Amino acid sequence: QLRPHPTEKTTHIVSHEHGMTVMMTLQEGEAEPQCQGFSYSRARLRGVLLEGASLLLLRVLARRQTMPPDLVFPAINTEGDLCTSSY
């Protein structure tokens, strides 16, 4: 029998004049929280699409019932790494 094992994962993103800092915290059960931080320059973040903006874009595209060809944006995945988001 497994006992409940609560897991809490938080991501905190701060935009500043030099770029963006992503701080991620993972706490599993009673263990000490594990923290990781990433910083990205403005140049690497040019055109980045965050999660809220991605949802809004999907709604607009659905409403227009059209899809531009090769629609790709830089994004930040659930691990805090830069990746691409294709539609």
mmCIF file with all atom_site columns, C-alpha atoms in Angstrom:
data_model
loop_
_atom_site.group_PDB
_atom_site.id
_atom_site.type_symbol
_atom_site.label_atom_id
_atom_site.label_alt_id
_atom_site.label_comp_id
_atom_site.label_asym_id
_atom_site.label_entity_id
_atom_site.label_seq_id
_atom_site.pdbx_PDB_ins_code
_atom_site.Cartn_x
_atom_site.Cartn_y
_atom_site.Cartn_z
_atom_site.occupancy
_atom_site.B_iso_or_equiv
_atom_site.pdbx_formal_charge
_atom_site.auth_seq_id
_atom_site.auth_comp_id
_atom_site.auth_asym_id
_atom_site.auth_atom_id
_atom_site.pdbx_PDB_model_num
ATOM 1  C CA . GLN A 1 1  ? 0.000   0.000  0.000   1.00 0.00 ? 1  GLN A CA 1
ATOM 2  C CA . LEU A 1 2  ? 1.359   3.406  -0.987  1.00 0.00 ? 2  LEU A CA 1
ATOM 3  C CA . ARG A 1 3  ? 1.018   6.377  1.291   1.00 0.00 ? 3  ARG A CA 1
ATOM 4  C CA . PRO A 1 4  ? 0.180   9.831  -0.120  1.00 0.00 ? 4  PRO A CA 1
ATOM 5  C CA . HIS A 1 5  ? 3.287   11.531 -1.470  1.00 0.00 ? 5  HIS A CA 1
ATOM 6  C CA . PRO A 1 6  ? 2.474   15.182 -2.200  1.00 0.00 ? 6  PRO A CA 1
ATOM 7  C CA . THR A 1 7  ? 4.556   16.856 -4.891  1.00 0.00 ? 7  THR A CA 1
ATOM 8  C CA . GLU A 1 8  ? 4.653   20.594 -5.404  1.00 0.00 ? 8  GLU A CA 1
ATOM 9  C CA . LYS A 1 9  ? 6.283   22.175 -8.464  1.00 0.00 ? 9  LYS A CA 1
ATOM 10 C CA . THR A 1 10 ? 6.396   25.918 -8.970  1.00 0.00 ? 10 THR A CA 1
ATOM 11 C CA . THR A 1 11 ? 7.866   28.036 -11.751 1.00 0.00 ? 11 THR A CA 1
ATOM 12 C CA . HIS A 1 12 ? 8.580   31.714 -11.256 1.00 0.00 ? 12 HIS A CA 1
ATOM 13 C CA . ILE A 1 13 ? 9.489   33.800 -14.316 1.00 0.00 ? 13 ILE A CA 1
ATOM 14 C CA . VAL A 1 14 ? 10.882  37.315 -13.956 1.00 0.00 ? 14 VAL A CA 1
ATOM 15 C CA . SER A 1 15 ? 11.518  39.619 -16.894 1.00 0.00 ? 15 SER A CA 1
ATOM 16 C CA . HIS A 1 16 ? 14.259  42.219 -16.438 1.00 0.00 ? 16 HIS A CA 1
ATOM 17 C CA . GLU A 1 17 ? 16.292  44.598 -18.587 1.00 0.00 ? 17 GLU A CA 1
ATOM 18 C CA . HIS A 1 18 ? 18.883  41.965 -19.540 1.00 0.00 ? 18 HIS A CA 1
ATOM 19 C CA . GLY A 1 19 ? 16.402  39.172 -20.322 1.00 0.00 ? 19 GLY A CA 1
ATOM 20 C CA . MET A 1 20 ? 14.484  36.691 -18.218 1.00 0.00 ? 20 MET A CA 1
ATOM 21 C CA . THR A 1 21 ? 15.169  34.535 -15.182 1.00 0.00 ? 21 THR A CA 1
ATOM 22 C CA . VAL A 1 22 ? 13.273  31.283 -14.590 1.00 0.00 ? 22 VAL A CA 1
ATOM 23 C CA . MET A 1 23 ? 13.306  29.796 -11.076 1.00 0.00 ? 23 MET A CA 1
ATOM 24 C CA . MET A 1 24 ? 11.873  26.314 -10.598 1.00 0.00 ? 24 MET A CA 1
ATOM 25 C CA . THR A 1 25 ? 11.219  24.640 -7.256  1.00 0.00 ? 25 THR A CA 1
ATOM 26 C CA . LEU A 1 26 ? 10.301  20.980 -6.745  1.00 0.00 ? 26 LEU A CA 1
ATOM 27 C CA . GLN A 1 27 ? 9.325   19.585 -3.350  1.00 0.00 ? 27 GLN A CA 1
ATOM 28 C CA . GLU A 1 28 ? 8.430   15.925 -2.971  1.00 0.00 ? 28 GLU A CA 1
ATOM 29 C CA . GLY A 1 29 ? 6.874   14.948 0.326   1.00 0.00 ? 29 GLY A CA 1
ATOM 30 C CA . GLU A 1 30 ? 8.914   16.049 3.339   1.00 0.00 ? 30 GLU A CA 1
ATOM 31 C CA . ALA A 1 31 ? 12.208  16.282 1.413   1.00 0.00 ? 31 ALA A CA 1
ATOM 32 C CA . GLU A 1 32 ? 14.119  19.527 1.065   1.00 0.00 ? 32 GLU A CA 1
ATOM 33 C CA . PRO A 1 33 ? 12.938  21.623 -1.901  1.00 0.00 ? 33 PRO A CA 1
ATOM 34 C CA . GLN A 1 34 ? 15.150  21.383 -4.994  1.00 0.00 ? 34 GLN A CA 1
ATOM 35 C CA . CYS A 1 35 ? 15.675  24.692 -6.783  1.00 0.00 ? 35 CYS A CA 1
ATOM 36 C CA . GLN A 1 36 ? 17.008  25.382 -10.261 1.00 0.00 ? 36 GLN A CA 1
ATOM 37 C CA . GLY A 1 37 ? 17.503  28.696 -11.987 1.00 0.00 ? 37 GLY A CA 1
ATOM 38 C CA . PHE A 1 38 ? 17.980  29.628 -15.618 1.00 0.00 ? 38 PHE A CA 1
ATOM 39 C CA . SER A 1 39 ? 18.723  32.990 -17.195 1.00 0.00 ? 39 SER A CA 1
ATOM 40 C CA . TYR A 1 40 ? 18.165  33.887 -20.827 1.00 0.00 ? 40 TYR A CA 1
ATOM 41 C CA . SER A 1 41 ? 19.327  36.989 -22.669 1.00 0.00 ? 41 SER A CA 1
ATOM 42 C CA . ARG A 1 42 ? 16.920  39.254 -24.545 1.00 0.00 ? 42 ARG A CA 1
ATOM 43 C CA . ALA A 1 43 ? 18.480  38.139 -27.840 1.00 0.00 ? 43 ALA A CA 1
ATOM 44 C CA . ARG A 1 44 ? 17.687  34.447 -27.148 1.00 0.00 ? 44 ARG A CA 1
ATOM 45 C CA . LEU A 1 45 ? 14.145  35.313 -26.051 1.00 0.00 ? 45 LEU A CA 1
ATOM 46 C CA . ARG A 1 46 ? 13.263  37.381 -29.108 1.00 0.00 ? 46 ARG A CA 1
ATOM 47 C CA . GLY A 1 47 ? 9.700   36.398 -30.031 1.00 0.00 ? 47 GLY A CA 1
ATOM 48 C CA . VAL A 1 48 ? 9.248   34.014 -27.075 1.00 0.00 ? 48 VAL A CA 1
ATOM 49 C CA . LEU A 1 49 ? 5.681   32.819 -26.582 1.00 0.00 ? 49 LEU A CA 1
ATOM 50 C CA . LEU A 1 50 ? 4.753   32.083 -22.968 1.00 0.00 ? 50 LEU A CA 1
ATOM 51 C CA . GLU A 1 51 ? 1.968   29.684 -21.966 1.00 0.00 ? 51 GLU A CA 1
ATOM 52 C CA . GLY A 1 52 ? -0.803  32.279 -21.559 1.00 0.00 ? 52 GLY A CA 1
ATOM 53 C CA . ALA A 1 53 ? -0.012  33.887 -24.904 1.00 0.00 ? 53 ALA A CA 1
ATOM 54 C CA . SER A 1 54 ? 0.033   30.457 -26.543 1.00 0.00 ? 54 SER A CA 1
ATOM 55 C CA . LEU A 1 55 ? -3.498  29.728 -25.315 1.00 0.00 ? 55 LEU A CA 1
ATOM 56 C CA . LEU A 1 56 ? -4.701  33.098 -26.585 1.00 0.00 ? 56 LEU A CA 1
ATOM 57 C CA . LEU A 1 57 ? -3.067  32.487 -29.988 1.00 0.00 ? 57 LEU A CA 1
ATOM 58 C CA . LEU A 1 58 ? -4.761  29.083 -30.254 1.00 0.00 ? 58 LEU A CA 1
ATOM 59 C CA . ARG A 1 59 ? -8.150  30.685 -29.570 1.00 0.00 ? 59 ARG A CA 1
ATOM 60 C CA . VAL A 1 60 ? -7.571  33.370 -32.206 1.00 0.00 ? 60 VAL A CA 1
ATOM 61 C CA . LEU A 1 61 ? -6.499  30.790 -34.793 1.00 0.00 ? 61 LEU A CA 1
ATOM 62 C CA . ALA A 1 62 ? -9.526  28.624 -34.008 1.00 0.00 ? 62 ALA A CA 1
ATOM 63 C CA . ARG A 1 63 ? -11.840 31.621 -34.298 1.00 0.00 ? 63 ARG A CA 1
ATOM 64 C CA . ARG A 1 64 ? -10.332 32.627 -37.654 1.00 0.00 ? 64 ARG A CA 1
ATOM 65 C CA . GLN A 1 65 ? -10.417 28.993 -38.807 1.00 0.00 ? 65 GLN A CA 1
ATOM 66 C CA . THR A 1 66 ? -7.118  29.480 -40.577 1.00 0.00 ? 66 THR A CA 1
ATOM 67 C CA . MET A 1 67 ? -3.554  28.420 -39.964 1.00 0.00 ? 67 MET A CA 1
ATOM 68 C CA . PRO A 1 68 ? -0.588  30.321 -41.377 1.00 0.00 ? 68 PRO A CA 1
ATOM 69 C CA . PRO A 1 69 ? 2.071   27.971 -42.807 1.00 0.00 ? 69 PRO A CA 1
ATOM 70 C CA . ASP A 1 70 ? 5.158   27.243 -40.698 1.00 0.00 ? 70 ASP A CA 1
ATOM 71 C CA . LEU A 1 71 ? 3.976   29.075 -37.577 1.00 0.00 ? 71 LEU A CA 1
ATOM 72 C CA . VAL A 1 72 ? 6.842   28.516 -35.082 1.00 0.00 ? 72 VAL A CA 1
ATOM 73 C CA . PHE A 1 73 ? 7.730   30.472 -31.926 1.00 0.00 ? 73 PHE A CA 1
ATOM 74 C CA . PRO A 1 74 ? 10.460  30.121 -29.309 1.00 0.00 ? 74 PRO A CA 1
ATOM 75 C CA . ALA A 1 75 ? 8.953   28.910 -26.025 1.00 0.00 ? 75 ALA A CA 1
ATOM 76 C CA . ILE A 1 76 ? 9.949   27.693 -22.551 1.00 0.00 ? 76 ILE A CA 1
ATOM 77 C CA . ASN A 1 77 ? 9.086   24.054 -21.782 1.00 0.00 ? 77 ASN A CA 1
ATOM 78 C CA . THR A 1 78 ? 8.035   22.597 -18.420 1.00 0.00 ? 78 THR A CA 1
ATOM 79 C CA . GLU A 1 79 ? 11.693  22.015 -17.486 1.00 0.00 ? 79 GLU A CA 1
ATOM 80 C CA . GLY A 1 80 ? 12.580  25.696 -18.012 1.00 0.00 ? 80 GLY A CA 1
ATOM 81 C CA . ASP A 1 81 ? 14.536  25.080 -21.213 1.00 0.00 ? 81 ASP A CA 1
ATOM 82 C CA . LEU A 1 82 ? 14.157  27.053 -24.427 1.00 0.00 ? 82 LEU A CA 1
ATOM 83 C CA . CYS A 1 83 ? 12.406  25.087 -27.151 1.00 0.00 ? 83 CYS A CA 1
ATOM 84 C CA . THR A 1 84 ? 10.144  25.771 -30.120 1.00 0.00 ? 84 THR A CA 1
ATOM 85 C CA . SER A 1 85 ? 6.389   25.685 -30.258 1.00 0.00 ? 85 SER A CA 1
ATOM 86 C CA . SER A 1 86 ? 4.926   24.787 -33.659 1.00 0.00 ? 86 SER A CA 1
ATOM 87 C CA . TYR A 1 87 ? 1.319   25.240 -34.703 1.00 0.00 ? 87 TYR A CA 1
#
